Amino acid sequence: MNLKRFEAIIIGAGMGGLVSAALLARKGWHVLLLEKERQAGGYVVSFQRGKYTFDATGAFIGGCEEGGEFDQILREIDAREAIEFIPIRQIRNSYPGFEVRLETGGFSSYAEALHRLFPEEVNGLRDYLSLVKRIGDEVQSYSRVTSVRKILFPFFFRNLIRFHRITHQKVLDHLFKEREIKMALHTLPVTDPPSKLSFLFVATLISKALREGVFYPKGGMGKVSEAVANSFLRSGGEILLQTEAEQILIKDRRVEGVLTKDGRIFQSPVIISNINPNHLAKLLPYEWQKPLVKKTNRFEYSLSCFILYLATDLNLKEMGFPYFTYLRSLSDLEEEHRMLKRGEIPKNPTLIVSIPTLLDPSLAPEGQHLLKVLVVAPYQYQERWGSGNSETYQRIKEAFSQQILQQVESKLIPGLKDHLVFYEAATPLTLERYTGNEQGAMYGLASIPSQIGPFRPSHQTPIPGLFQVGHYTQPSHGIVGTSLSGLFAARAILQKRES
């Protein structure tokens, strides 16, 4: 048998896999990227429906300003010039009894808006922002830590130690009196309630991704993964789409290659997994599964979501709608989360609505607009969305679609249902099927204190030569977090080669 050899093989072409592949290829490595779907990108993809270009999941990316975290990653892998980022200026967050509107980006602008709404909370806001900045500075410093600083870690990284087990709720309760401002400060891309969300994660997210505002890539979110994949190909990398790994081969107690489901074998001393950790364990010979399964059994996943993809002939720009609307009907974040964990969905769940055609009209025909409506939703809703019976599944899916459409029309866009020209829906089962994320986990691991920073799975597994990246590993979830995971893993692999 003529076996093809590579210096590294990446399983899964999400952002973590793409970035690690692109960096290794840029350094001259012969790299193969295996992806089970028809396109690379994982959650960061766009798809066509006739003349419409929809984004599968994401609505914005932080750290894209010059010198920002994501900007630096893209420049390191020679993908930045292929993407035009549009600043998102108009944001509306609506809560029971009040709302926050932004015309300029950046978390400081958001804080200023909150200051105007809640002048009595000025001292708490000042202390909150100061604490976020100090933690952000320590996280940035830690990424360049020297051996001396590692020895003196408690002296140089006091806040990372002090807050490593502290939830967002504890900080909010300590600094603020009013429930409204606490609710507004917890409007973040997470599915965890304040009582469970790590404050270190919040501070890192704000300082690394949200501080200077958020952006939208012209042409859709898929342009980001496309640019990284093209950079990889320009550097001599190889991508095999619709090619799923069947088994990771191990010889002499280290990885030696991958067997695909179509029977091909590719050899390599380095394998990077960008897939669900439970799935990764199943790819290993039985005797090697136990060390990984022992860890994965303790994981807590994020919740999933339900997404509506809509097209309308209403002139949403003339009607004055912003690009992004966060619409919360329930005041009790904790009760909403408890319901979701029980497999239930509130009558009026929180809606996250984005209108990408306000930023990029080319995504739809002239005179039409696209909307994406995202609702945090449990995988277990109505016995896993009637899974196992296609008729039941379609009935539940359609009924929930109509419920959400009614809510959008009554709370946000009057007359929408009469002006729909297209709609389609994705459930947690859809997300699981296309991305391999167990239970359709939207953000991989939940960002709770026990799963943040060093408590999150490292890139190096117990098996020599086997690494892992993505939102189940360090440092965190999100487009920036998973891209950093790929960058950190590739750098560690290169460092091992050099030493």
Tab-separated table of N, CA and C in Angstrom, residues 306 330 336 339-340 342-350 375-378 381-382 385 400 403-404 428:
chain	number	residue	atom	x	y	z
A	306	PHE	N	-31.458	27.675	18.848
A	306	PHE	CA	-32.370	27.551	17.721
A	306	PHE	C	-32.182	28.815	16.885
A	330	LEU	N	-37.547	38.497	30.020
A	330	LEU	CA	-37.532	38.037	31.411
A	330	LEU	C	-36.453	38.753	32.208
A	336	GLU	N	-34.478	31.739	34.018
A	336	GLU	CA	-34.467	31.389	32.600
A	336	GLU	C	-33.482	30.243	32.342
A	339	MET	N	-34.816	26.902	33.639
A	339	MET	CA	-35.796	26.343	32.709
A	339	MET	C	-35.107	25.652	31.530
A	340	LEU	N	-34.109	26.321	30.975
A	340	LEU	CA	-33.391	25.763	29.833
A	340	LEU	C	-32.685	24.456	30.205
A	342	ARG	N	-33.679	22.388	32.348
A	342	ARG	CA	-34.707	21.353	32.498
A	342	ARG	C	-35.266	20.905	31.151
A	343	GLY	N	-34.786	21.494	30.077
A	343	GLY	CA	-35.285	21.149	28.751
A	343	GLY	C	-36.482	21.968	28.334
A	344	GLU	N	-36.766	23.044	29.070
A	344	GLU	CA	-37.904	23.907	28.758
A	344	GLU	C	-37.421	25.212	28.125
A	345	ILE	N	-38.347	25.913	27.452
A	345	ILE	CA	-38.041	27.221	26.882
A	345	ILE	C	-39.120	28.186	27.352
A	346	PRO	N	-38.743	29.377	27.847
A	346	PRO	CA	-39.746	30.351	28.301
A	346	PRO	C	-40.712	30.725	27.177
A	347	LYS	N	-41.895	31.200	27.559
A	347	LYS	CA	-42.898	31.598	26.573
A	347	LYS	C	-42.358	32.696	25.662
A	348	ASN	N	-41.650	33.657	26.236
A	348	ASN	CA	-41.005	34.731	25.470
A	348	ASN	C	-39.508	34.704	25.742
A	349	PRO	N	-38.780	33.819	25.073
A	349	PRO	CA	-37.345	33.687	25.341
A	349	PRO	C	-36.564	34.906	24.849
A	350	THR	N	-35.349	35.045	25.323
A	350	THR	CA	-34.468	36.117	24.862
A	350	THR	C	-34.122	35.898	23.392
A	375	VAL	N	-31.985	32.010	19.377
A	375	VAL	CA	-32.595	31.786	20.686
A	375	VAL	C	-31.806	30.689	21.391
A	376	VAL	N	-31.300	30.963	22.580
A	376	VAL	CA	-30.657	29.895	23.352
A	376	VAL	C	-31.708	28.826	23.625
A	377	ALA	N	-31.371	27.574	23.312
A	377	ALA	CA	-32.370	26.501	23.401
A	377	ALA	C	-31.707	25.207	23.869
A	378	PRO	N	-32.434	24.392	24.630
A	378	PRO	CA	-31.863	23.131	25.123
A	378	PRO	C	-31.951	22.013	24.088
A	381	TYR	N	-35.152	19.687	24.517
A	381	TYR	CA	-36.498	20.248	24.375
A	381	TYR	C	-37.438	19.242	23.691
A	382	GLN	N	-38.597	19.013	24.310
A	382	GLN	CA	-39.615	18.087	23.803
A	382	GLN	C	-38.986	16.771	23.305
A	385	TRP	N	-36.367	17.326	20.570
A	385	TRP	CA	-37.039	17.850	19.386
A	385	TRP	C	-37.725	16.741	18.581
A	400	PHE	N	-42.257	25.877	16.748
A	400	PHE	CA	-41.375	26.802	17.454
A	400	PHE	C	-40.974	27.963	16.546
A	403	GLN	N	-43.743	30.371	16.693
A	403	GLN	CA	-43.748	31.061	17.994
A	403	GLN	C	-42.747	32.210	18.000
A	404	ILE	N	-41.552	31.945	17.502
A	404	ILE	CA	-40.510	32.977	17.495
A	404	ILE	C	-40.845	34.078	16.491
A	428	PRO	N	-30.941	22.595	17.686
A	428	PRO	CA	-29.713	22.034	18.257
A	428	PRO	C	-29.263	20.753	17.547
